[in-house]
PDB file of C-alpha atoms and ligand atoms in Angstrom:
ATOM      1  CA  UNK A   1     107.378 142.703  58.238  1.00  0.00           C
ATOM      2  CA  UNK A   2     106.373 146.220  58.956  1.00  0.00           C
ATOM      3  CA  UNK A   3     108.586 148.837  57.443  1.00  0.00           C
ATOM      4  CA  UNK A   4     111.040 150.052  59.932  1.00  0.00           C
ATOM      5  CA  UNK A   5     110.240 153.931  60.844  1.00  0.00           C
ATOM      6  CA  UNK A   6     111.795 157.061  62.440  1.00  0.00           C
ATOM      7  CA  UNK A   7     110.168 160.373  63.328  1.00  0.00           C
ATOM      8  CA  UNK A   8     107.501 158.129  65.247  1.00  0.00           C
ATOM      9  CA  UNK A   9     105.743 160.078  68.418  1.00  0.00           C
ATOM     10  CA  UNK A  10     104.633 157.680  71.181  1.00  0.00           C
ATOM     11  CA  UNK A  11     102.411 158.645  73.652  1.00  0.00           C
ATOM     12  CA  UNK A  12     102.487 157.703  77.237  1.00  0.00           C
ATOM     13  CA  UNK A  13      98.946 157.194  78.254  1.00  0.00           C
ATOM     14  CA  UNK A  14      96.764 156.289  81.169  1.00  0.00           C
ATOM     15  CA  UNK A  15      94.368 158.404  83.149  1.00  0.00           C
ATOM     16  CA  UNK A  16      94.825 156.812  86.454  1.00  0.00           C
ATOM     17  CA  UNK A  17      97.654 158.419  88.081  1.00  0.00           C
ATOM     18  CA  UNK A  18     100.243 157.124  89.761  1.00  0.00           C
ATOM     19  CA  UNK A  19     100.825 153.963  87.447  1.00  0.00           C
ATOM     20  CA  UNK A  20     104.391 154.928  86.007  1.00  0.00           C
ATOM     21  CA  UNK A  21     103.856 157.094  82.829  1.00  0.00           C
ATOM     22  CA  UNK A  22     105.967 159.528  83.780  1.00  0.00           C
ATOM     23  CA  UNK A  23     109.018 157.763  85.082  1.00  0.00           C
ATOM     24  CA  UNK A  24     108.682 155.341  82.136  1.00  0.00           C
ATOM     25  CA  UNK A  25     108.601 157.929  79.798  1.00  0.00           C
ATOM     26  CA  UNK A  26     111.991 159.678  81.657  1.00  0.00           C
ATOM     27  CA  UNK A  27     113.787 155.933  81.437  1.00  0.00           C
ATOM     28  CA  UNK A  28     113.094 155.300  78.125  1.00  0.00           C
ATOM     29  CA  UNK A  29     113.260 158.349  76.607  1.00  0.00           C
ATOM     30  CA  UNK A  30     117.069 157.906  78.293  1.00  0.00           C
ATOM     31  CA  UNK A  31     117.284 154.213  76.766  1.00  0.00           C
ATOM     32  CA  UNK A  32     116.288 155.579  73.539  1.00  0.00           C
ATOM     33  CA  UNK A  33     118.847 158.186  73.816  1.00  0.00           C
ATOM     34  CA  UNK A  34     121.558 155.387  74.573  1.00  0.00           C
ATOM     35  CA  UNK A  35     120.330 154.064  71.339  1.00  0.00           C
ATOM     36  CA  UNK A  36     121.318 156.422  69.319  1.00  0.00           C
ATOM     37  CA  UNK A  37     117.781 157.705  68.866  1.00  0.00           C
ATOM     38  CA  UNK A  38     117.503 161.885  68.831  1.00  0.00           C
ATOM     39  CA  UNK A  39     114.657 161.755  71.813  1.00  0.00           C
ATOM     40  CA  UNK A  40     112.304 164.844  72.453  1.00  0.00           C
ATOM     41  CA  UNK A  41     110.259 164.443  75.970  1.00  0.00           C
ATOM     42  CA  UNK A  42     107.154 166.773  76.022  1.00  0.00           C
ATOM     43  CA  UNK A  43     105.703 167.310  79.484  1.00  0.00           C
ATOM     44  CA  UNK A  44     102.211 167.384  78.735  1.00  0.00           C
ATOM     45  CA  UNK A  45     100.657 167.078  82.377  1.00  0.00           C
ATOM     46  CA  UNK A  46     100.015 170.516  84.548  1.00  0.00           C
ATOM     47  CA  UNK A  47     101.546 168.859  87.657  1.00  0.00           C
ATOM     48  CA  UNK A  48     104.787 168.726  85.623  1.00  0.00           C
ATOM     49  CA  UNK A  49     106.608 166.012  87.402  1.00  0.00           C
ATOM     50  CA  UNK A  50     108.810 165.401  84.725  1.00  0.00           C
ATOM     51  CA  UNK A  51     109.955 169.172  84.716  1.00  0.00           C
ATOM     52  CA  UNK A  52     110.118 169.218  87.949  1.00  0.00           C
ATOM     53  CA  UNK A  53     112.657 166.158  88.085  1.00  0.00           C
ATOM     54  CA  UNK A  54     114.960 167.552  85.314  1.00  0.00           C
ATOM     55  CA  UNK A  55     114.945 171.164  86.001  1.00  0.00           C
ATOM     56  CA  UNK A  56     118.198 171.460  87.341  1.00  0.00           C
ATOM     57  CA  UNK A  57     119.760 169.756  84.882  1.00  0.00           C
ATOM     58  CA  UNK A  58     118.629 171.669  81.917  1.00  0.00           C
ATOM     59  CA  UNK A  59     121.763 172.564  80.635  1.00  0.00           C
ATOM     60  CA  UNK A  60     122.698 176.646  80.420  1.00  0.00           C
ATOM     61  CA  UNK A  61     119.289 177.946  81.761  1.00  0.00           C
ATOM     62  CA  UNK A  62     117.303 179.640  84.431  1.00  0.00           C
ATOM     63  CA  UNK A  63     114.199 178.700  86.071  1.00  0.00           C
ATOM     64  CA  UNK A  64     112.641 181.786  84.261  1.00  0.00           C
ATOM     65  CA  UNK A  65     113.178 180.849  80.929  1.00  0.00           C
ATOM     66  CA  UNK A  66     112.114 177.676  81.582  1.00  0.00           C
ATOM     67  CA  UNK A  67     108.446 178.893  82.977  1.00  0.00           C
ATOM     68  CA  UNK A  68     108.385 181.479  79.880  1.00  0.00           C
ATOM     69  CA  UNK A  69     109.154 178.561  77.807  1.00  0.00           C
ATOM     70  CA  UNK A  70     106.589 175.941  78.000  1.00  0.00           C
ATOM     71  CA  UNK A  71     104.096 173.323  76.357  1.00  0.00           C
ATOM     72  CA  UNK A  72     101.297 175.612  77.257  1.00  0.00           C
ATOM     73  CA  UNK A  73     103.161 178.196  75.051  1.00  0.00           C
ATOM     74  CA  UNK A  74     103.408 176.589  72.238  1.00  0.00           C
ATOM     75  CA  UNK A  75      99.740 175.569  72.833  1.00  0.00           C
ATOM     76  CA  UNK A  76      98.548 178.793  72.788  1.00  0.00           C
ATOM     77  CA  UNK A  77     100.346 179.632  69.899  1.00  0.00           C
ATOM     78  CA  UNK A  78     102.483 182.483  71.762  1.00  0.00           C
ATOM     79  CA  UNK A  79     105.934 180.676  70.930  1.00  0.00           C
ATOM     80  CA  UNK A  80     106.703 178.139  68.450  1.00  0.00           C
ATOM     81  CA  UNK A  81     107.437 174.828  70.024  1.00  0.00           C
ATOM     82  CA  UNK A  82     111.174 174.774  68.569  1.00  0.00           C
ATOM     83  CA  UNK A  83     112.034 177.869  71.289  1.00  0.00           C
ATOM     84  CA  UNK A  84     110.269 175.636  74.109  1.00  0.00           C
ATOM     85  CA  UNK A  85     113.205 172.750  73.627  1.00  0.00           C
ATOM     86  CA  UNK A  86     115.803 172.771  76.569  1.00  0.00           C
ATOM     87  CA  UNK A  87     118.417 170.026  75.818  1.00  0.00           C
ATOM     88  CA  UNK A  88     119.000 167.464  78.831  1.00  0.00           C
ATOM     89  CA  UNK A  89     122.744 167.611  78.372  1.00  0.00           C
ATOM     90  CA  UNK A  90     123.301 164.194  80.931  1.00  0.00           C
ATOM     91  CA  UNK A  91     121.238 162.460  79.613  1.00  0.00           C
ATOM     92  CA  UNK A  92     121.460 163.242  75.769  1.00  0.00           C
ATOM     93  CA  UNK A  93     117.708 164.069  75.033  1.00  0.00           C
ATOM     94  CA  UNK A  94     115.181 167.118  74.960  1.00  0.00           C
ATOM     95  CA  UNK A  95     112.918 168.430  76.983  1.00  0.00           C
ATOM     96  CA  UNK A  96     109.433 170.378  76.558  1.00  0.00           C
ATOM     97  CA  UNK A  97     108.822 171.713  79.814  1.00  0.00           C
ATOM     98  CA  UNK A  98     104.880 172.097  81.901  1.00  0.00           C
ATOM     99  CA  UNK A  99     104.042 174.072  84.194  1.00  0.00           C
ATOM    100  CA  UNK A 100     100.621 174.368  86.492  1.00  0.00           C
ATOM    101  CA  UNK A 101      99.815 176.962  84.282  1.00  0.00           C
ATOM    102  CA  UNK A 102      98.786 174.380  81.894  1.00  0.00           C
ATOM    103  CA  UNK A 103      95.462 173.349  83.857  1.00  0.00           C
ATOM    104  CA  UNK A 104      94.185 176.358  83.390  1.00  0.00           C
ATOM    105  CA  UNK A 105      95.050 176.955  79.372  1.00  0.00           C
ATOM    106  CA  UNK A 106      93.231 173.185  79.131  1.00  0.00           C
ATOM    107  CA  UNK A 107      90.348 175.316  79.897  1.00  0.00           C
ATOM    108  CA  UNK A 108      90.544 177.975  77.536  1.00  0.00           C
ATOM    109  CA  UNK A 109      92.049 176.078  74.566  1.00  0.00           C
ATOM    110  CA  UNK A 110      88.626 173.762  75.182  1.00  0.00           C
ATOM    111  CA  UNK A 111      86.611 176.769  73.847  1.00  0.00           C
ATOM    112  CA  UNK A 112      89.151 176.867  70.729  1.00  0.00           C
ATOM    113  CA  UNK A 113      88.118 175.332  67.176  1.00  0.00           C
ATOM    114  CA  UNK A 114      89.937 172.368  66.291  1.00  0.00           C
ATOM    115  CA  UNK A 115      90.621 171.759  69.951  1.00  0.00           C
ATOM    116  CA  UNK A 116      92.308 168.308  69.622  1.00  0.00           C
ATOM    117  CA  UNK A 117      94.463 169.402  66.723  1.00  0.00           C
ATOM    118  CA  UNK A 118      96.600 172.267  68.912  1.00  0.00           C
ATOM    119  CA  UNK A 119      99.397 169.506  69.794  1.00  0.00           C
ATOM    120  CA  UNK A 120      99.687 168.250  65.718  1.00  0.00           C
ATOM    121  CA  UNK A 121      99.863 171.418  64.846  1.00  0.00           C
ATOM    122  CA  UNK A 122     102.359 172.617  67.052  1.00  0.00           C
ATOM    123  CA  UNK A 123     104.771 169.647  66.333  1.00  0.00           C
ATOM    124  CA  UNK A 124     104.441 170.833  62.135  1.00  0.00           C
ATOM    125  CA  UNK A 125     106.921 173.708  63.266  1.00  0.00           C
ATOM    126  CA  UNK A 126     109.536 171.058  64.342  1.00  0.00           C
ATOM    127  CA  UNK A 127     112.306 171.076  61.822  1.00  0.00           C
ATOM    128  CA  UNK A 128     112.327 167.473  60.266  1.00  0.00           C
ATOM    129  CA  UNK A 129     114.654 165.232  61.139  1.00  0.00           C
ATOM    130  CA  UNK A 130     115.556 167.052  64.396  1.00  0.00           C
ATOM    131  CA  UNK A 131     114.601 164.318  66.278  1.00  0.00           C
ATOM    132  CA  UNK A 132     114.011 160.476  65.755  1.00  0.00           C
ATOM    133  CA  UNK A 133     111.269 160.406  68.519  1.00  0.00           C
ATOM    134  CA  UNK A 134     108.848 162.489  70.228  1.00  0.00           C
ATOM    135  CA  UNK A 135     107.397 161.317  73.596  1.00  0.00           C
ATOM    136  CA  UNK A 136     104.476 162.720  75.092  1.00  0.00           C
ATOM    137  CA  UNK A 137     104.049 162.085  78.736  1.00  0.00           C
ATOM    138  CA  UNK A 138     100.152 162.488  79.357  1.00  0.00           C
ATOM    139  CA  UNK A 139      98.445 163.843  82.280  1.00  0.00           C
ATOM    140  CA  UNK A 140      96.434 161.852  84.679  1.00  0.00           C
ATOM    141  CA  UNK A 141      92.992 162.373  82.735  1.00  0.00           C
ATOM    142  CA  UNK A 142      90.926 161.617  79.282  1.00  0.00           C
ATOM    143  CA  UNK A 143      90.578 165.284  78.853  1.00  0.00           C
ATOM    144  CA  UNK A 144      91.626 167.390  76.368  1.00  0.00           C
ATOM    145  CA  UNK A 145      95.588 167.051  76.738  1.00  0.00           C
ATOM    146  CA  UNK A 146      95.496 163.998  76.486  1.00  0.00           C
ATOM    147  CA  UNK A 147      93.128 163.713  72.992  1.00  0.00           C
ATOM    148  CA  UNK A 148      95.623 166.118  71.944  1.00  0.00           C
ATOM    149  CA  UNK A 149      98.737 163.594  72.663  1.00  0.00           C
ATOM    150  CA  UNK A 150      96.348 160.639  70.930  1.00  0.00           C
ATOM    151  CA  UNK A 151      95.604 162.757  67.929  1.00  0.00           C
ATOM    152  CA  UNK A 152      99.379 163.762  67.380  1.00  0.00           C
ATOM    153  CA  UNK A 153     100.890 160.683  68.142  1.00  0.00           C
ATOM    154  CA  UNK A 154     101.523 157.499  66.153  1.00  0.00           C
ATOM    155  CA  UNK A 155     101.539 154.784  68.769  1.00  0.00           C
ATOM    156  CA  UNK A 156     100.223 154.499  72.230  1.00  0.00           C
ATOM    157  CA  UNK A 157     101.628 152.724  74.944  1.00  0.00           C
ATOM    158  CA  UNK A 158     100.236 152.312  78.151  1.00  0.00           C
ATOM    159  CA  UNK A 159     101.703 151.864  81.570  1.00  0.00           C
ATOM    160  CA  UNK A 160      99.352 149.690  84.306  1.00  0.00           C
ATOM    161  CA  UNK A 161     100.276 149.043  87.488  1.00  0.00           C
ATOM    162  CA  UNK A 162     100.858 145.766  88.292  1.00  0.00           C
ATOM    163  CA  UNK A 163      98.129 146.446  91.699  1.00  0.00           C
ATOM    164  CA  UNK A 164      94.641 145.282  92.580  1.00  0.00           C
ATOM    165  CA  UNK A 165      91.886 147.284  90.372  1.00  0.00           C
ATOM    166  CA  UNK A 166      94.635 147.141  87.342  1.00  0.00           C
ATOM    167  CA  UNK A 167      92.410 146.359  84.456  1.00  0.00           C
ATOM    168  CA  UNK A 168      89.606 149.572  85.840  1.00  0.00           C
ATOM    169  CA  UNK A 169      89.453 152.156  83.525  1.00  0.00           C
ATOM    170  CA  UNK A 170      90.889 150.231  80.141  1.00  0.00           C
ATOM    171  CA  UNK A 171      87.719 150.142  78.852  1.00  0.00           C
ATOM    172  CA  UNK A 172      87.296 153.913  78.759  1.00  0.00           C
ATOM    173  CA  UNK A 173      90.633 153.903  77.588  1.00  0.00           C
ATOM    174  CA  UNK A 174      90.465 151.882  74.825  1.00  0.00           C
ATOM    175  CA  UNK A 175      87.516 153.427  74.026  1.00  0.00           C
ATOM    176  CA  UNK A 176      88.795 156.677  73.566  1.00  0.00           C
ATOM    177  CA  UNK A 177      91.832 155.472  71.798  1.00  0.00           C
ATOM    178  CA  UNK A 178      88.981 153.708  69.032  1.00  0.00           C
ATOM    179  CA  UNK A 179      86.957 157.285  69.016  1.00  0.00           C
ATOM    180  CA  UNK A 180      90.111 158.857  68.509  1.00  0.00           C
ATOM    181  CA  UNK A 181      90.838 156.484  65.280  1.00  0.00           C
ATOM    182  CA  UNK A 182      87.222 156.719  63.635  1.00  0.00           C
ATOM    183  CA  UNK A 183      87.219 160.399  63.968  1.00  0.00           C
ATOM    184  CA  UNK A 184      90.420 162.001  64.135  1.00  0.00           C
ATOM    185  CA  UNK A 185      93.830 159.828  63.518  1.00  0.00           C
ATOM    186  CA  UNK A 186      92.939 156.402  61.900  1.00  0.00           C
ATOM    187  CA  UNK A 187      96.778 155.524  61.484  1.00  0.00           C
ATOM    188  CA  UNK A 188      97.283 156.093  65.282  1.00  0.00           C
ATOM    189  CA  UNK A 189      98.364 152.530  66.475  1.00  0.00           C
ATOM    190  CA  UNK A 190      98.278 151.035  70.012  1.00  0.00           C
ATOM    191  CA  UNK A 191     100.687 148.153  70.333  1.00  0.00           C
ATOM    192  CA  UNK A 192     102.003 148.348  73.903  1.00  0.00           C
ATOM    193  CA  UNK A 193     101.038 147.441  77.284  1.00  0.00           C
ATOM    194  CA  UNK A 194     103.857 147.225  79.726  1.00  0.00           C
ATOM    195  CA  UNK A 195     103.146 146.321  82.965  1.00  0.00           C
ATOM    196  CA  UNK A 196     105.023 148.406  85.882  1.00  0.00           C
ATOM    197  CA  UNK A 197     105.858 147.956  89.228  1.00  0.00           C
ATOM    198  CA  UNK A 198     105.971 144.616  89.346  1.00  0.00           C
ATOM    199  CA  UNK A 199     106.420 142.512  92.079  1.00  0.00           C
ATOM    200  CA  UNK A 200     107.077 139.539  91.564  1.00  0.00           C
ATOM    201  CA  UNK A 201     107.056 138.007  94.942  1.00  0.00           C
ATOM    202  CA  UNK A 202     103.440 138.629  95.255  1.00  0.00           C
ATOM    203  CA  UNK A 203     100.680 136.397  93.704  1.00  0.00           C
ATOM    204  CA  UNK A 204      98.567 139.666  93.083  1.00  0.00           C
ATOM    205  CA  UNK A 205     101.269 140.764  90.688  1.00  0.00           C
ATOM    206  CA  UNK A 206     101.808 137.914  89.164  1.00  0.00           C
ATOM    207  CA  UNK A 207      97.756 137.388  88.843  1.00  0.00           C
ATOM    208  CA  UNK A 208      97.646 140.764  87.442  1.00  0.00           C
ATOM    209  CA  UNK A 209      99.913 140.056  85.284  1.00  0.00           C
ATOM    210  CA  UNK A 210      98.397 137.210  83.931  1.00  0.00           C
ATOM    211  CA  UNK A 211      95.264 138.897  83.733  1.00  0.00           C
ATOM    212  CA  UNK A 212      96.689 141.744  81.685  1.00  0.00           C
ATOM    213  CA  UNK A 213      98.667 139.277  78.965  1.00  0.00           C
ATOM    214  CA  UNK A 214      94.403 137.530  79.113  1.00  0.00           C
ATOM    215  CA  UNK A 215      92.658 140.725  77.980  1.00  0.00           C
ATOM    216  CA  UNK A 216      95.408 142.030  76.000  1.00  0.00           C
ATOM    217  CA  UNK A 217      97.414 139.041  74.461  1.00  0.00           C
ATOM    218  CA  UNK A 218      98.734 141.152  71.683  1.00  0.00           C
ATOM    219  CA  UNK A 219      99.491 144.024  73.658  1.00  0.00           C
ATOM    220  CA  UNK A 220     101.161 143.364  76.414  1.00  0.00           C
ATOM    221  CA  UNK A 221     105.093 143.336  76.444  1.00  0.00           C
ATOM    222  CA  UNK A 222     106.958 140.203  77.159  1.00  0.00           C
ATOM    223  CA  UNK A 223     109.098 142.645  79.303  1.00  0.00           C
ATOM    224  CA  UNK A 224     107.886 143.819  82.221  1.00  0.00           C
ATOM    225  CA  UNK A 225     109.030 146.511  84.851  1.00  0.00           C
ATOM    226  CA  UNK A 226     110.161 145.821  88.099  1.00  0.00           C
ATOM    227  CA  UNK A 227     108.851 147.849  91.087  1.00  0.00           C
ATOM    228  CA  UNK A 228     112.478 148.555  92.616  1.00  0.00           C
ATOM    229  CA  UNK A 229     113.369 151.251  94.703  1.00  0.00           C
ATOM    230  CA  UNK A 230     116.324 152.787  92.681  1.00  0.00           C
ATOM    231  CA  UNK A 231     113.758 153.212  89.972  1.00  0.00           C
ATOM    232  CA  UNK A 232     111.929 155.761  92.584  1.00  0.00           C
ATOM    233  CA  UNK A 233     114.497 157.457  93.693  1.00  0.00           C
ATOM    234  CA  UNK A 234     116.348 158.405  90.519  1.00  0.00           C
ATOM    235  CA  UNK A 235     113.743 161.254  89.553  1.00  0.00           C
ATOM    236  CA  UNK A 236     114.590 163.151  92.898  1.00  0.00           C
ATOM    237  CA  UNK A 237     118.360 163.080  91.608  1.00  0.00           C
ATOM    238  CA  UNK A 238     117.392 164.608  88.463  1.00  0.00           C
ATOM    239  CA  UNK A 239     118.355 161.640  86.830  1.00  0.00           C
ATOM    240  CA  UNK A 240     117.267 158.608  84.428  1.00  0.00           C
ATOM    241  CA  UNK A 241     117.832 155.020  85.752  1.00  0.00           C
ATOM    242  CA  UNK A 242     120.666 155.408  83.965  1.00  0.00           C
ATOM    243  CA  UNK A 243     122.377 158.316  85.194  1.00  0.00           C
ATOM    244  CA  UNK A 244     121.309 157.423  88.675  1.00  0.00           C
ATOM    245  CA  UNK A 245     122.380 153.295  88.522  1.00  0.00           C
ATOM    246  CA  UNK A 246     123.959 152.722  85.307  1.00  0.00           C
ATOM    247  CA  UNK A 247     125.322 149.459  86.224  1.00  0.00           C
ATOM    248  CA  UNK A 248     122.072 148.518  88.029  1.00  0.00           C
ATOM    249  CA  UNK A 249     119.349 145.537  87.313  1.00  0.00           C
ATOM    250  CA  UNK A 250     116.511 147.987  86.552  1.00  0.00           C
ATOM    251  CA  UNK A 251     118.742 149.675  83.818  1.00  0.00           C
ATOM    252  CA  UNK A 252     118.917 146.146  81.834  1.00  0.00           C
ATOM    253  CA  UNK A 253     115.166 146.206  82.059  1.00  0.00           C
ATOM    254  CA  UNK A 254     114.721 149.558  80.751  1.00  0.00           C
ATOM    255  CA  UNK A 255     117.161 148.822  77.790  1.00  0.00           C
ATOM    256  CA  UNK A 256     115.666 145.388  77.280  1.00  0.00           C
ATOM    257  CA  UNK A 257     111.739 146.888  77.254  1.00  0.00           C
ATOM    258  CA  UNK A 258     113.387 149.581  74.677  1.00  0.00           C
ATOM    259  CA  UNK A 259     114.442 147.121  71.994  1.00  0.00           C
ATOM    260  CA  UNK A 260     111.251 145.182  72.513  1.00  0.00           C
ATOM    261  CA  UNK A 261     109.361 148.590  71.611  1.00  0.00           C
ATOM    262  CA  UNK A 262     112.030 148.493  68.706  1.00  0.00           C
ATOM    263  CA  UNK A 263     110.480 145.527  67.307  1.00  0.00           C
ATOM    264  CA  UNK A 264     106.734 146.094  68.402  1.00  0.00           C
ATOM    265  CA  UNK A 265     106.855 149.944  66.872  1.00  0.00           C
ATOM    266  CA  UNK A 266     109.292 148.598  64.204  1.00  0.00           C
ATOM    267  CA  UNK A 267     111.562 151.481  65.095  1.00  0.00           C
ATOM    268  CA  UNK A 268     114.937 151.594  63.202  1.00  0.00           C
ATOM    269  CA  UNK A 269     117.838 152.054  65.184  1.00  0.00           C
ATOM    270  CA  UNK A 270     119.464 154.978  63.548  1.00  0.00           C
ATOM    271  CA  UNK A 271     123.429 154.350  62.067  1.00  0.00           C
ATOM    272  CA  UNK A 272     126.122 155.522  64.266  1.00  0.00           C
ATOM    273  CA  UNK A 273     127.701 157.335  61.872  1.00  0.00           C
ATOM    274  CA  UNK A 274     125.084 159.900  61.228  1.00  0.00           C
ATOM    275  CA  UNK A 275     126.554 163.832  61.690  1.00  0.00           C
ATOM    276  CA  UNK A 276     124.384 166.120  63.746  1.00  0.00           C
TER     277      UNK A 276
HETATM  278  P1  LIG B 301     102.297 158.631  86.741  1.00  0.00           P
HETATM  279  O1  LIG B 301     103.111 159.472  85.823  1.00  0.00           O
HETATM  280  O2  LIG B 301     101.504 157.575  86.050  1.00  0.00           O
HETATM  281  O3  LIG B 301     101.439 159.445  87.684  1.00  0.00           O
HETATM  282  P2  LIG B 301     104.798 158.152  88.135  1.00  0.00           P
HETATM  283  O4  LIG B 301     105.757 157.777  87.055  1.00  0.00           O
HETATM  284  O5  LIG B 301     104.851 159.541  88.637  1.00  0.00           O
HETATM  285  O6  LIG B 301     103.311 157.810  87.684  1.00  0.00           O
HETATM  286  O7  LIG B 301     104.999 157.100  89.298  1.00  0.00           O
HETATM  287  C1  LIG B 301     104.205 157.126  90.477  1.00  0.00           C
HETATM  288  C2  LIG B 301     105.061 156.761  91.666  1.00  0.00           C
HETATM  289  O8  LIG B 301     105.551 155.436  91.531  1.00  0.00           O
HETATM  290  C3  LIG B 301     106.281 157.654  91.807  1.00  0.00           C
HETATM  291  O9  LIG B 301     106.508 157.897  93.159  1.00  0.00           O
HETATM  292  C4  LIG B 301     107.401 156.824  91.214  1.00  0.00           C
HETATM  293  O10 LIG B 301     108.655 157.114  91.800  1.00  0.00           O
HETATM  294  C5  LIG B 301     106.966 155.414  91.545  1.00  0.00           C
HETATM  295  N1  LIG B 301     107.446 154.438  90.530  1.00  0.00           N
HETATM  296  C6  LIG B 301     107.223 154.465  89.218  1.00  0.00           C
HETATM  297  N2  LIG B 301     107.793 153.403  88.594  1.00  0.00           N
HETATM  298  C7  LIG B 301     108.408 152.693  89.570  1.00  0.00           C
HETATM  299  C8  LIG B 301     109.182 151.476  89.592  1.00  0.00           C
HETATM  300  N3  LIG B 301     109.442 150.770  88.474  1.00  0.00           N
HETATM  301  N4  LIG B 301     109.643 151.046  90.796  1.00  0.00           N
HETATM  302  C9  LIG B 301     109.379 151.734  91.925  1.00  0.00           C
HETATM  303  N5  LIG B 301     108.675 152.867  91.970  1.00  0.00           N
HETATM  304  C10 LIG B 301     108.183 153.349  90.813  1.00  0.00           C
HETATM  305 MG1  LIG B 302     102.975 161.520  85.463  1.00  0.00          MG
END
């Protein structure tokens, strides 16, 4: 069996938009959390939808320390990434905020040698064990935020909607993920598919599905996620799944897909009697 790990960064990657990254990243960055798992959330896409979603529940803070406080930042190299960390106080993890900003530093850090390398590096200043796991919530694109979320992370996994067209685009995806390997990162690892927004009522989702667990057969999670409506609304009440519906069916999915990841990433669920 694999060694269990911690310190693992996981990226959340698929450049269509729209398929679930981000609130899958939100929910089980919260599931981790529940876990016992120190969780930091970086918002790596310009349209910050994550931010956006948490920012009034970022603890002691204003919005202007927030926007003077971001990814892009840290990026740039004009603050170290340990003062970008606002602590998500309801729902026990950390958060790296975006800002629009972002899409226009993508730009100018393109022109910058060792381009796909600005993300690693800016991780190096985290203090170790600060956190168990670092999840990177990817923009919408195979540009160069995202090669710098495959480059620093350790494992990929990848949301697809559970919709007609699914499998478009996970060629180039795949491919980048294998360019990413020979060149850059060969220890990155991509062990998770999880389909999202399931419907199960409908034989396209199901077909999809099926289709997916075809092309991918190691891949693909046995757990699936739902589409369900609490799921969408959460974000707009600053609030995981779990904050939102504790008690609620979509929860149990989130903390079932969570210990699946456990096994697939061999995570080790940290003791509970650890101080800090
Ligand atoms: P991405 O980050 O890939 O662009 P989002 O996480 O923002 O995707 O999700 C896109 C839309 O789908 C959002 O409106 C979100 O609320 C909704 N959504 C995501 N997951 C679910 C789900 N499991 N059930 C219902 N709606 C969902
Ligand atoms: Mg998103």
């Amino acid at each position: 069996m694999a060694k269990q790990r911690n310190d693992v960064r996981i990226a959340f990657i698929n450049q269509k938009g729209g398929v679930g990254k981000t609130t899958l990243a939100l929910n089980c960055a919260a599931g981790w959390a529940r876990l016992g798992f120190r969780v930091l959330l970086i918002d790596l896409d310009p349209q910050a939808h994550l931010t956006l979603s948490l920012s009034t529940t970022l603890g002691d803070t204003s919005l202007e320390r927030i926007e003077e406080h971001t990814i892009e930042m840290a990026l740039r190299r004009e603050k170290p990434l340990t003062e970008c960390i606002f602590d998500v106080p309801t729902e026990g993890f950390s958060l790296v905020p975006s800002h629009i900003d972002l899409s226009f530093a993508e730009g100018e850090l393109a022109q910058e040698l060792g381009r796909e390398l600005l993300l690693r590096d800016a991780l190096e200043s985290l203090e170790t064990d600060r956190f168990d796991l670092v999840l990177l919530d990817c923009p919408p694109s195979l540009g160069l935020l995202s090669l710098n979320a495959l480059a620093a992370a350790d494992e990929v996994v990848v949301p697809v909607q559970a919709q007609y067209l699914a499998l478009q685009g996970m060629a180039q995806l795949i491919r980048i993920i294998e360019l990413v390997q020979q060149r850059l990162h060969p220890q990155l690892r991509w062990n998770a598919v999880v389909p999202t927004m399931v419907d199960s009522r409908t034989n396209l989702s199901r077909e999809v599905v099926e289709q997916l667990r075809k092309h991918f057969p190691s891949q693909v999670t046995s757990c699936v996620i739902p589409s369900r409506v609490k799921v969408a609304e959460a974000p707009s009440h600053g609030s995981s799944i779990f904050g939102y519906d504790p008690g609620g069916l979509a929860a149990g999915e989130i903390e079932d897909l969570c210990q699946e990841l456990n096994e697939r990433l061999s995570l080790e669920i940290p003791l509970p009697d650890r101080t800090s």
